[in-house]
Amino acid sequence: MNNLTQTIILAGGRGNRLSPLTEERSKPAVPFGGKYRIIDFALANCLHSGLRKILVLTQYKSFSLQKHLRDGWSVFNPELGEYITSVPPQMQVGNHWYRGTADAVYQNLNLIKNSGAQWILILSGDHIYRMDYAAMIKYHREHSADMTVACMPVKVNEAHAFGVISVDQNNTITAFSEKPDSPAVIPDDPDHSLASMGIYVFSTELLIDALESDSRNETSSHDFGKDIIPQLINDSSIFAYRFGTTEGRVTPDRYWRDVGTIDSYYNANMDLLATIPPLDLYQSDWPIRSYSAKNPPFRAIQGASAHEGVLINSMAAGGVIISGGGVHHSILFANVFVDDKAMVNNSILFENVHVGPDAQLVNCIVDKNVTIPAGETIGIDSEKDAQRFTVSENGIVVVPKNYQF
């Protein structure tokens, strides 16, 4: 199946709603879960699904992402026809950057035509989930589908943020609405709607025809959800694949998150700290691969005031030192230092953050290479925080990368 499937990961997203975490990196390159990047989840799914012909379409501030792909994902053998290749915009068609998800693929149609693939798997590089794509491709083949869309139930009051699918009793898609004001409900479940996950399997010939037709439409926004899928429904065989109902090779935890806002990103990280996390990073048969620097082990030691370093219900990467400080319900990336009597609660600290003595951090995200001064407080005085930092709707304070106090 690997030789017959070309995987394309859309990874050029700017991620405005994740600012300032995306001021210097694309959304798929944003760190997650103490040691990963967001794109690692889609790439790990490809690896475990046996899909090893992968094009990653980049665009916005892509250096960090390209460096991560080089350092962490140079695992395939090109002599066997395997690859993870970063493809920047090349203006193959016209003098413009990618104008939408469909246009990004259209501008690289030459790569699809030269691939010899029968099926094209299109993924977003900015979602957190585990999935066996091979099971979805098998479903696509068994139903002789022209296109298959992965979907999952979401609450009706949340469905307006998604592409919403209507299906018949055979799971054939009969209607598709992108972010509708009044979402259609599942016939036997009036409290939920079927939402598209942005995961598509196309038969190659259909995809080429659809993209070439869309490129000639001057009124199109060149988006798969808004334009391509609605255009195909009446004339093609399009099926819905229910995420989590077919196990494939991965335990179906049914966890999928679009981490497109500061609050959704923060909540997805905090999900990992639950007693029984909805997404288990310690699942040995489906590990999430990433780049791992050669850091020393985590260490908690006694500080200058004889306070013991304490880590409670938290995750800490290699190189982290808690020297007399206290960390509760937080995630610490590599080489974080928490100094004497400092307190870190309900927070996410990126790589190379130094928390000074007696500082207090609550409900924070602190980006890389930031030194918190001694006695500083963040997440306690909302008015003071709003004058200095980005504060989310739910009150999460974000300290940007390289911030100087």
mmCIF file of C-alpha atoms in Angstrom:
data_model
loop_
_atom_site.group_PDB
_atom_site.id
_atom_site.type_symbol
_atom_site.label_atom_id
_atom_site.label_comp_id
_atom_site.label_asym_id
_atom_site.label_seq_id
_atom_site.Cartn_x
_atom_site.Cartn_y
_atom_site.Cartn_z
ATOM 1 C CA MET A 1 0.000 0.000 0.000
ATOM 2 C CA ASN A 2 2.913 2.364 0.685
ATOM 3 C CA ASN A 3 4.006 2.266 -2.940
ATOM 4 C CA LEU A 4 0.476 3.096 -4.087
ATOM 5 C CA THR A 5 -0.248 5.922 -1.629
ATOM 6 C CA GLN A 6 1.215 9.425 -1.663
ATOM 7 C CA THR A 7 0.802 11.290 1.623
ATOM 8 C CA ILE A 8 0.639 15.081 1.647
ATOM 9 C CA ILE A 9 0.783 16.994 4.930
ATOM 10 C CA LEU A 10 -0.411 20.594 4.834
ATOM 11 C CA ALA A 11 1.974 22.395 7.184
ATOM 12 C CA GLY A 12 2.100 25.986 6.016
ATOM 13 C CA GLY A 13 -0.473 27.379 8.446
ATOM 14 C CA ARG A 14 0.213 30.750 10.014
ATOM 15 C CA GLY A 15 -1.881 30.041 13.120
ATOM 16 C CA ASN A 16 -2.857 33.619 13.952
ATOM 17 C CA ARG A 17 -5.031 32.533 16.871
ATOM 18 C CA LEU A 18 -1.999 30.850 18.473
ATOM 19 C CA SER A 19 -0.007 34.067 18.502
ATOM 20 C CA PRO A 20 2.480 34.822 20.018
ATOM 21 C CA LEU A 21 3.534 31.153 19.918
ATOM 22 C CA THR A 22 3.460 31.419 16.112
ATOM 23 C CA GLU A 23 5.297 34.723 15.783
ATOM 24 C CA GLU A 24 8.530 32.935 14.833
ATOM 25 C CA ARG A 25 7.312 29.474 13.805
ATOM 26 C CA SER A 26 4.479 27.861 11.876
ATOM 27 C CA LYS A 27 1.609 26.249 13.746
ATOM 28 C CA PRO A 28 2.747 22.629 13.088
ATOM 29 C CA ALA A 29 6.156 23.499 14.588
ATOM 30 C CA VAL A 30 4.747 24.713 17.928
ATOM 31 C CA PRO A 31 6.134 22.594 20.818
ATOM 32 C CA PHE A 32 3.685 20.273 22.569
ATOM 33 C CA GLY A 33 3.596 17.882 25.499
ATOM 34 C CA GLY A 34 7.056 18.449 26.959
ATOM 35 C CA LYS A 35 9.161 17.145 24.039
ATOM 36 C CA TYR A 36 7.170 17.081 20.790
ATOM 37 C CA ARG A 37 6.125 19.390 17.974
ATOM 38 C CA ILE A 38 2.486 19.356 16.867
ATOM 39 C CA ILE A 39 3.361 17.838 13.471
ATOM 40 C CA ASP A 40 4.961 14.811 15.171
ATOM 41 C CA PHE A 41 1.522 13.270 15.711
ATOM 42 C CA ALA A 42 0.602 13.177 12.018
ATOM 43 C CA LEU A 43 4.098 11.979 11.103
ATOM 44 C CA ALA A 44 4.033 9.228 13.756
ATOM 45 C CA ASN A 45 0.657 8.099 12.443
ATOM 46 C CA CYS A 46 2.168 7.824 8.951
ATOM 47 C CA LEU A 47 5.152 5.882 10.272
ATOM 48 C CA HIS A 48 3.007 3.343 12.144
ATOM 49 C CA SER A 49 0.511 3.102 9.260
ATOM 50 C CA GLY A 50 3.262 1.988 6.882
ATOM 51 C CA LEU A 51 3.093 5.184 4.797
ATOM 52 C CA ARG A 52 6.588 6.287 3.883
ATOM 53 C CA LYS A 53 6.155 8.563 0.879
ATOM 54 C CA ILE A 54 5.409 11.875 2.550
ATOM 55 C CA LEU A 55 5.464 15.426 1.201
ATOM 56 C CA VAL A 56 5.249 18.207 3.786
ATOM 57 C CA LEU A 57 3.982 21.426 2.190
ATOM 58 C CA THR A 58 5.437 24.369 4.094
ATOM 59 C CA GLN A 59 5.018 28.116 3.733
ATOM 60 C CA TYR A 60 4.812 30.469 6.745
ATOM 61 C CA LYS A 61 8.086 30.879 8.732
ATOM 62 C CA SER A 62 9.110 27.347 7.927
ATOM 63 C CA PHE A 63 12.735 27.246 9.094
ATOM 64 C CA SER A 64 11.961 25.845 12.557
ATOM 65 C CA LEU A 65 9.753 23.157 11.019
ATOM 66 C CA GLN A 66 12.277 22.213 8.344
ATOM 67 C CA LYS A 67 15.029 21.970 10.960
ATOM 68 C CA HIS A 68 12.826 19.706 13.068
ATOM 69 C CA LEU A 69 12.093 17.431 10.090
ATOM 70 C CA ARG A 70 15.813 17.202 9.362
ATOM 71 C CA ASP A 71 16.885 16.535 12.949
ATOM 72 C CA GLY A 72 14.024 14.319 14.111
ATOM 73 C CA TRP A 73 12.589 12.644 11.027
ATOM 74 C CA SER A 74 15.485 11.588 8.812
ATOM 75 C CA VAL A 75 14.447 8.001 9.431
ATOM 76 C CA PHE A 76 13.377 6.695 6.028
ATOM 77 C CA ASN A 77 15.582 5.080 3.382
ATOM 78 C CA PRO A 78 15.481 6.877 0.013
ATOM 79 C CA GLU A 79 17.082 3.831 -1.619
ATOM 80 C CA LEU A 80 13.816 2.017 -0.885
ATOM 81 C CA GLY A 81 11.705 4.869 -2.244
ATOM 82 C CA GLU A 82 10.921 6.183 1.233
ATOM 83 C CA TYR A 83 11.034 9.866 2.125
ATOM 84 C CA ILE A 84 9.757 12.751 4.194
ATOM 85 C CA THR A 85 10.369 15.743 1.946
ATOM 86 C CA SER A 86 9.713 19.362 2.803
ATOM 87 C CA VAL A 87 8.248 21.230 -0.168
ATOM 88 C CA PRO A 88 8.277 25.047 0.065
ATOM 89 C CA PRO A 89 6.101 27.150 -2.256
ATOM 90 C CA GLN A 90 7.669 27.184 -5.694
ATOM 91 C CA MET A 91 5.098 29.184 -7.660
ATOM 92 C CA GLN A 92 4.814 26.346 -10.141
ATOM 93 C CA VAL A 93 1.464 27.801 -11.213
ATOM 94 C CA GLY A 94 1.112 31.596 -11.259
ATOM 95 C CA ASN A 95 2.928 34.275 -9.283
ATOM 96 C CA HIS A 96 1.312 33.811 -5.907
ATOM 97 C CA TRP A 97 1.804 31.908 -2.675
ATOM 98 C CA TYR A 98 -0.613 29.197 -1.605
ATOM 99 C CA ARG A 99 -4.104 30.701 -1.537
ATOM 100 C CA GLY A 100 -5.842 27.847 0.297
ATOM 101 C CA THR A 101 -5.508 24.174 1.188
ATOM 102 C CA ALA A 102 -6.619 23.012 -2.248
ATOM 103 C CA ASP A 103 -4.383 25.515 -4.034
ATOM 104 C CA ALA A 104 -1.378 24.286 -2.020
ATOM 105 C CA VAL A 105 -1.910 20.799 -3.428
ATOM 106 C CA TYR A 106 -2.771 22.101 -6.895
ATOM 107 C CA GLN A 107 0.513 23.993 -7.122
ATOM 108 C CA ASN A 108 2.277 20.663 -6.546
ATOM 109 C CA LEU A 109 0.237 18.548 -8.955
ATOM 110 C CA ASN A 110 3.422 17.712 -10.844
ATOM 111 C CA LEU A 111 4.623 15.770 -7.793
ATOM 112 C CA ILE A 112 1.343 13.856 -7.611
ATOM 113 C CA LYS A 113 1.354 13.040 -11.326
ATOM 114 C CA ASN A 114 4.946 11.831 -11.130
ATOM 115 C CA SER A 115 4.349 9.730 -8.007
ATOM 116 C CA GLY A 116 2.504 6.898 -9.733
ATOM 117 C CA ALA A 117 0.208 6.694 -6.702
ATOM 118 C CA GLN A 118 -3.332 5.352 -6.902
ATOM 119 C CA TRP A 119 -4.452 7.121 -3.743
ATOM 120 C CA ILE A 120 -3.576 10.469 -2.191
ATOM 121 C CA LEU A 121 -3.856 10.897 1.581
ATOM 122 C CA ILE A 122 -4.131 14.556 2.600
ATOM 123 C CA LEU A 123 -3.535 15.523 6.227
ATOM 124 C CA SER A 124 -3.300 18.643 8.331
ATOM 125 C CA GLY A 125 -0.069 19.019 10.266
ATOM 126 C CA ASP A 126 -1.644 20.835 13.199
ATOM 127 C CA HIS A 127 -3.890 18.325 14.996
ATOM 128 C CA ILE A 128 -3.228 16.119 18.028
ATOM 129 C CA TYR A 129 -4.435 12.510 17.682
ATOM 130 C CA ARG A 130 -3.511 8.894 16.969
ATOM 131 C CA MET A 131 -4.931 7.185 13.890
ATOM 132 C CA ASP A 132 -4.170 4.208 11.669
ATOM 133 C CA TYR A 133 -4.436 5.720 8.185
ATOM 134 C CA ALA A 134 -4.025 2.281 6.622
ATOM 135 C CA ALA A 135 -7.439 1.290 7.997
ATOM 136 C CA MET A 136 -9.007 4.370 6.405
ATOM 137 C CA ILE A 137 -7.347 3.685 3.051
ATOM 138 C CA LYS A 138 -8.592 0.079 3.235
ATOM 139 C CA TYR A 139 -12.111 1.398 3.890
ATOM 140 C CA HIS A 140 -11.758 3.706 0.866
ATOM 141 C CA ARG A 141 -10.732 0.782 -1.345
ATOM 142 C CA GLU A 142 -13.424 -1.586 -0.085
ATOM 143 C CA HIS A 143 -16.131 0.965 -0.838
ATOM 144 C CA SER A 144 -14.679 1.813 -4.272
ATOM 145 C CA ALA A 145 -14.853 5.428 -3.179
ATOM 146 C CA ASP A 146 -13.685 8.427 -5.157
ATOM 147 C CA MET A 147 -13.036 10.276 -1.912
ATOM 148 C CA THR A 148 -13.257 9.430 1.787
ATOM 149 C CA VAL A 149 -13.471 11.972 4.603
ATOM 150 C CA ALA A 150 -12.546 11.119 8.195
ATOM 151 C CA CYS A 151 -15.139 12.421 10.634
ATOM 152 C CA MET A 152 -16.116 12.275 14.272
ATOM 153 C CA PRO A 153 -19.132 13.322 16.353
ATOM 154 C CA VAL A 154 -18.967 16.696 18.100
ATOM 155 C CA LYS A 155 -21.534 18.475 20.239
ATOM 156 C CA VAL A 156 -24.006 20.505 18.187
ATOM 157 C CA ASN A 157 -23.117 23.721 19.995
ATOM 158 C CA GLU A 158 -19.463 23.254 18.985
ATOM 159 C CA ALA A 159 -20.043 22.071 15.401
ATOM 160 C CA HIS A 160 -20.144 25.591 13.912
ATOM 161 C CA ALA A 161 -16.332 25.608 14.118
ATOM 162 C CA PHE A 162 -16.008 22.599 11.785
ATOM 163 C CA GLY A 163 -17.003 21.338 8.388
ATOM 164 C CA VAL A 164 -20.234 19.434 9.060
ATOM 165 C CA ILE A 165 -21.148 16.278 7.165
ATOM 166 C CA SER A 166 -24.548 14.744 6.419
ATOM 167 C CA VAL A 167 -24.641 11.034 5.522
ATOM 168 C CA ASP A 168 -27.172 8.391 4.500
ATOM 169 C CA GLN A 169 -27.510 4.913 6.011
ATOM 170 C CA ASN A 170 -24.512 3.694 3.968
ATOM 171 C CA ASN A 171 -22.216 6.488 5.202
ATOM 172 C CA THR A 172 -22.304 8.139 1.800
ATOM 173 C CA ILE A 173 -21.871 11.879 2.209
ATOM 174 C CA THR A 174 -24.962 13.731 0.998
ATOM 175 C CA ALA A 175 -24.106 17.261 2.133
ATOM 176 C CA PHE A 176 -21.149 19.220 3.472
ATOM 177 C CA SER A 177 -21.237 22.677 5.091
ATOM 178 C CA GLU A 178 -18.133 24.541 6.161
ATOM 179 C CA LYS A 179 -18.615 26.147 9.604
ATOM 180 C CA PRO A 180 -22.429 26.415 9.353
ATOM 181 C CA ASP A 181 -24.524 28.620 11.627
ATOM 182 C CA SER A 182 -27.082 25.801 12.040
ATOM 183 C CA PRO A 183 -25.181 22.490 11.900
ATOM 184 C CA ALA A 184 -26.978 19.359 10.723
ATOM 185 C CA VAL A 185 -27.285 16.683 13.399
ATOM 186 C CA ILE A 186 -26.657 12.940 13.246
ATOM 187 C CA PRO A 187 -30.075 11.359 12.490
ATOM 188 C CA ASP A 188 -30.061 9.022 15.495
ATOM 189 C CA ASP A 189 -28.200 11.453 17.774
ATOM 190 C CA PRO A 190 -29.742 14.945 17.877
ATOM 191 C CA ASP A 191 -27.119 16.206 20.350
ATOM 192 C CA HIS A 192 -24.200 15.688 17.972
ATOM 193 C CA SER A 193 -23.070 16.554 14.463
ATOM 194 C CA LEU A 194 -20.549 14.778 12.243
ATOM 195 C CA ALA A 195 -17.480 16.975 11.871
ATOM 196 C CA SER A 196 -14.762 16.661 9.256
ATOM 197 C CA MET A 197 -11.281 16.088 10.713
ATOM 198 C CA GLY A 198 -9.483 17.511 7.666
ATOM 199 C CA ILE A 199 -8.240 14.036 6.699
ATOM 200 C CA TYR A 200 -8.991 12.991 3.118
ATOM 201 C CA VAL A 201 -8.278 10.004 0.898
ATOM 202 C CA PHE A 202 -8.651 10.689 -2.820
ATOM 203 C CA SER A 203 -8.411 8.450 -5.801
ATOM 204 C CA THR A 204 -5.631 10.180 -7.705
ATOM 205 C CA GLU A 205 -7.470 10.740 -10.979
ATOM 206 C CA LEU A 206 -10.419 12.385 -9.246
ATOM 207 C CA LEU A 207 -8.168 14.669 -7.201
ATOM 208 C CA ILE A 208 -6.307 15.871 -10.277
ATOM 209 C CA ASP A 209 -9.553 16.599 -12.119
ATOM 210 C CA ALA A 210 -11.101 18.355 -9.108
ATOM 211 C CA LEU A 211 -8.086 20.589 -8.482
ATOM 212 C CA GLU A 212 -7.692 21.534 -12.139
ATOM 213 C CA SER A 213 -11.380 22.415 -12.313
ATOM 214 C CA ASP A 214 -11.191 24.447 -9.110
ATOM 215 C CA SER A 215 -8.160 26.369 -10.371
ATOM 216 C CA ARG A 216 -10.275 27.717 -13.251
ATOM 217 C CA ASN A 217 -13.003 28.958 -10.903
ATOM 218 C CA GLU A 218 -12.285 32.622 -10.236
ATOM 219 C CA THR A 219 -14.812 32.781 -7.386
ATOM 220 C CA SER A 220 -13.334 29.818 -5.481
ATOM 221 C CA SER A 221 -11.439 30.233 -2.214
ATOM 222 C CA HIS A 222 -9.469 27.111 -3.226
ATOM 223 C CA ASP A 223 -10.214 25.263 -0.005
ATOM 224 C CA PHE A 224 -11.031 21.554 0.348
ATOM 225 C CA GLY A 225 -13.861 22.133 2.821
ATOM 226 C CA LYS A 226 -15.422 25.212 1.283
ATOM 227 C CA ASP A 227 -15.014 24.373 -2.402
ATOM 228 C CA ILE A 228 -13.724 20.919 -3.380
ATOM 229 C CA ILE A 229 -15.959 18.644 -1.282
ATOM 230 C CA PRO A 230 -19.264 20.463 -1.975
ATOM 231 C CA GLN A 231 -18.350 20.498 -5.665
ATOM 232 C CA LEU A 232 -17.845 16.710 -5.750
ATOM 233 C CA ILE A 233 -20.809 15.486 -3.712
ATOM 234 C CA ASN A 234 -23.366 15.301 -6.516
ATOM 235 C CA ASP A 235 -21.148 13.641 -9.115
ATOM 236 C CA SER A 236 -18.760 11.440 -7.121
ATOM 237 C CA SER A 237 -18.830 8.620 -4.613
ATOM 238 C CA ILE A 238 -17.783 10.225 -1.322
ATOM 239 C CA PHE A 239 -17.861 8.280 1.936
ATOM 240 C CA ALA A 240 -17.509 9.203 5.603
ATOM 241 C CA TYR A 241 -15.023 7.215 7.667
ATOM 242 C CA ARG A 242 -15.926 7.222 11.365
ATOM 243 C CA PHE A 243 -12.821 7.914 13.450
ATOM 244 C CA GLY A 244 -12.353 5.496 16.352
ATOM 245 C CA THR A 245 -14.867 2.897 15.196
ATOM 246 C CA THR A 246 -12.364 0.815 13.237
ATOM 247 C CA GLU A 247 -9.361 -0.081 15.369
ATOM 248 C CA GLY A 248 -6.764 -0.806 12.729
ATOM 249 C CA ARG A 249 -3.445 -1.205 14.540
ATOM 250 C CA VAL A 250 -3.942 1.510 17.150
ATOM 251 C CA THR A 251 -6.099 1.415 20.271
ATOM 252 C CA PRO A 252 -9.052 3.695 19.434
ATOM 253 C CA ASP A 253 -8.928 6.346 22.169
ATOM 254 C CA ARG A 254 -11.102 8.635 19.989
ATOM 255 C CA TYR A 255 -9.005 11.642 20.987
ATOM 256 C CA TRP A 256 -8.605 14.374 18.366
ATOM 257 C CA ARG A 257 -7.944 18.034 19.037
ATOM 258 C CA ASP A 258 -7.570 21.036 16.780
ATOM 259 C CA VAL A 259 -5.168 23.148 18.853
ATOM 260 C CA GLY A 260 -5.824 26.317 16.909
ATOM 261 C CA THR A 261 -6.270 28.720 19.830
ATOM 262 C CA ILE A 262 -4.258 29.422 22.968
ATOM 263 C CA ASP A 263 -7.001 27.923 25.129
ATOM 264 C CA SER A 264 -7.435 24.746 23.042
ATOM 265 C CA TYR A 265 -3.656 24.321 22.906
ATOM 266 C CA TYR A 266 -3.337 24.791 26.659
ATOM 267 C CA ASN A 267 -6.220 22.401 27.399
ATOM 268 C CA ALA A 268 -4.772 19.684 25.138
ATOM 269 C CA ASN A 269 -1.487 19.891 27.023
ATOM 270 C CA MET A 270 -3.275 19.740 30.371
ATOM 271 C CA ASP A 271 -5.194 16.666 29.146
ATOM 272 C CA LEU A 272 -1.884 14.800 29.302
ATOM 273 C CA LEU A 273 -1.729 15.328 33.076
ATOM 274 C CA ALA A 274 -5.045 13.594 33.853
ATOM 275 C CA THR A 275 -4.857 10.503 36.075
ATOM 276 C CA ILE A 276 -6.031 8.500 33.079
ATOM 277 C CA PRO A 277 -5.099 10.774 30.151
ATOM 278 C CA PRO A 278 -7.445 10.688 27.141
ATOM 279 C CA LEU A 279 -4.324 10.552 24.956
ATOM 280 C CA ASP A 280 -1.741 8.192 26.441
ATOM 281 C CA LEU A 281 1.786 9.151 25.380
ATOM 282 C CA TYR A 282 3.077 6.019 27.094
ATOM 283 C CA GLN A 283 1.297 3.607 24.740
ATOM 284 C CA SER A 284 4.202 1.354 23.801
ATOM 285 C CA ASP A 285 2.783 0.008 20.540
ATOM 286 C CA TRP A 286 2.206 3.485 19.022
ATOM 287 C CA PRO A 287 4.948 5.818 20.303
ATOM 288 C CA ILE A 288 5.128 9.397 19.108
ATOM 289 C CA ARG A 289 8.535 10.024 17.607
ATOM 290 C CA SER A 290 10.290 13.389 17.834
ATOM 291 C CA TYR A 291 13.731 14.952 17.929
ATOM 292 C CA SER A 292 15.406 14.282 21.279
ATOM 293 C CA ALA A 293 18.517 16.203 22.279
ATOM 294 C CA LYS A 294 21.145 14.479 24.446
ATOM 295 C CA ASN A 295 20.100 16.126 27.698
ATOM 296 C CA PRO A 296 20.908 14.785 31.175
ATOM 297 C CA PRO A 297 18.091 13.331 33.308
ATOM 298 C CA PHE A 298 15.561 15.420 35.209
ATOM 299 C CA ARG A 299 16.697 16.345 38.710
ATOM 300 C CA ALA A 300 14.963 17.756 41.821
ATOM 301 C CA ILE A 301 17.385 19.011 44.474
ATOM 302 C CA GLN A 302 17.525 21.020 47.663
ATOM 303 C CA GLY A 303 17.778 24.768 47.134
ATOM 304 C CA ALA A 304 19.816 27.411 48.903
ATOM 305 C CA SER A 305 17.149 27.827 51.594
ATOM 306 C CA ALA A 306 17.089 24.061 52.284
ATOM 307 C CA HIS A 307 13.703 23.753 50.539
ATOM 308 C CA GLU A 308 13.437 20.523 48.568
ATOM 309 C CA GLY A 309 12.645 20.657 44.867
ATOM 310 C CA VAL A 310 9.162 19.227 44.361
ATOM 311 C CA LEU A 311 7.368 17.997 41.209
ATOM 312 C CA ILE A 312 3.697 17.029 41.647
ATOM 313 C CA ASN A 313 1.400 15.650 38.907
ATOM 314 C CA SER A 314 3.616 17.152 36.215
ATOM 315 C CA MET A 315 5.820 16.198 33.257
ATOM 316 C CA ALA A 316 9.470 17.205 32.974
ATOM 317 C CA ALA A 317 11.836 16.637 30.063
ATOM 318 C CA GLY A 318 15.558 15.902 30.200
ATOM 319 C CA GLY A 319 17.808 18.625 31.547
ATOM 320 C CA VAL A 320 15.148 20.061 33.872
ATOM 321 C CA ILE A 321 16.377 21.040 37.358
ATOM 322 C CA ILE A 322 14.073 22.025 40.215
ATOM 323 C CA SER A 323 16.360 23.547 42.825
ATOM 324 C CA GLY A 324 14.229 24.152 45.902
ATOM 325 C CA GLY A 325 11.184 25.259 43.899
ATOM 326 C CA GLY A 326 7.766 23.663 43.567
ATOM 327 C CA VAL A 327 6.046 22.561 40.355
ATOM 328 C CA HIS A 328 2.408 21.418 40.340
ATOM 329 C CA HIS A 329 0.239 20.276 37.417
ATOM 330 C CA SER A 330 2.616 21.693 34.816
ATOM 331 C CA ILE A 331 4.653 20.649 31.779
ATOM 332 C CA LEU A 332 8.349 21.538 31.589
ATOM 333 C CA PHE A 333 10.318 21.207 28.351
ATOM 334 C CA ALA A 334 14.053 20.527 28.234
ATOM 335 C CA ASN A 335 16.562 22.533 30.269
ATOM 336 C CA VAL A 336 14.058 24.436 32.391
ATOM 337 C CA PHE A 337 15.451 25.622 35.731
ATOM 338 C CA VAL A 338 13.142 26.377 38.667
ATOM 339 C CA ASP A 339 15.017 28.209 41.401
ATOM 340 C CA ASP A 340 14.670 28.309 45.175
ATOM 341 C CA LYS A 341 11.131 28.832 46.566
ATOM 342 C CA ALA A 342 9.746 29.574 43.084
ATOM 343 C CA MET A 343 6.249 28.170 42.432
ATOM 344 C CA VAL A 344 4.960 26.986 39.045
ATOM 345 C CA ASN A 345 1.288 25.956 38.883
ATOM 346 C CA ASN A 346 -0.886 24.905 35.928
ATOM 347 C CA SER A 347 1.702 26.145 33.448
ATOM 348 C CA ILE A 348 3.691 25.146 30.371
ATOM 349 C CA LEU A 349 7.346 26.195 30.227
ATOM 350 C CA PHE A 350 9.162 25.799 26.919
ATOM 351 C CA GLU A 351 12.845 24.988 26.502
ATOM 352 C CA ASN A 352 15.521 27.023 28.303
ATOM 353 C CA VAL A 353 13.189 28.889 30.644
ATOM 354 C CA HIS A 354 14.769 29.985 33.956
ATOM 355 C CA VAL A 355 12.379 30.754 36.824
ATOM 356 C CA GLY A 356 14.097 32.931 39.395
ATOM 357 C CA PRO A 357 13.907 32.592 43.202
ATOM 358 C CA ASP A 358 10.512 33.345 44.790
ATOM 359 C CA ALA A 359 8.835 33.859 41.404
ATOM 360 C CA GLN A 360 5.242 32.675 41.025
ATOM 361 C CA LEU A 361 3.726 31.441 37.750
ATOM 362 C CA VAL A 362 0.065 30.431 37.511
ATOM 363 C CA ASN A 363 -1.872 29.510 34.333
ATOM 364 C CA CYS A 364 1.013 30.513 32.059
ATOM 365 C CA ILE A 365 2.670 29.493 28.835
ATOM 366 C CA VAL A 366 6.274 30.727 28.713
ATOM 367 C CA ASP A 367 8.000 30.371 25.341
ATOM 368 C CA LYS A 368 11.689 29.529 24.861
ATOM 369 C CA ASN A 369 14.708 31.350 26.234
ATOM 370 C CA VAL A 370 12.981 33.469 28.875
ATOM 371 C CA THR A 371 14.414 34.309 32.304
ATOM 372 C CA ILE A 372 11.754 35.098 34.912
ATOM 373 C CA PRO A 373 13.275 37.553 37.443
ATOM 374 C CA ALA A 374 13.391 36.805 41.158
ATOM 375 C CA GLY A 375 10.110 37.593 42.868
ATOM 376 C CA GLU A 376 8.216 38.102 39.586
ATOM 377 C CA THR A 377 4.525 37.123 39.479
ATOM 378 C CA ILE A 378 2.627 36.116 36.325
ATOM 379 C CA GLY A 379 -0.951 34.887 36.197
ATOM 380 C CA ILE A 380 -1.896 36.488 39.510
ATOM 381 C CA ASP A 381 -2.580 40.156 38.659
ATOM 382 C CA SER A 382 -4.719 40.108 35.493
ATOM 383 C CA GLU A 383 -4.480 43.864 34.858
ATOM 384 C CA LYS A 384 -0.701 43.842 35.118
ATOM 385 C CA ASP A 385 -0.481 40.777 32.861
ATOM 386 C CA ALA A 386 -2.722 42.306 30.187
ATOM 387 C CA GLN A 387 -0.427 45.342 29.946
ATOM 388 C CA ARG A 388 2.591 43.166 29.187
ATOM 389 C CA PHE A 389 1.459 39.914 27.598
ATOM 390 C CA THR A 390 -1.153 38.157 25.500
ATOM 391 C CA VAL A 391 -3.953 36.834 27.712
ATOM 392 C CA SER A 392 -6.436 34.281 26.296
ATOM 393 C CA GLU A 393 -10.210 34.307 26.740
ATOM 394 C CA ASN A 394 -9.847 31.841 29.607
ATOM 395 C CA GLY A 395 -7.083 33.826 31.280
ATOM 396 C CA ILE A 396 -3.982 31.942 30.112
ATOM 397 C CA VAL A 397 -0.998 34.302 30.058
ATOM 398 C CA VAL A 398 1.516 33.825 27.228
ATOM 399 C CA VAL A 399 5.074 35.126 27.584
ATOM 400 C CA PRO A 400 6.638 35.276 24.089
ATOM 401 C CA LYS A 401 9.925 33.764 22.987
ATOM 402 C CA ASN A 402 13.089 35.623 24.076
ATOM 403 C CA TYR A 403 11.070 38.113 26.154
ATOM 404 C CA GLN A 404 13.220 40.496 28.201
ATOM 405 C CA PHE A 405 11.903 41.717 31.558
#
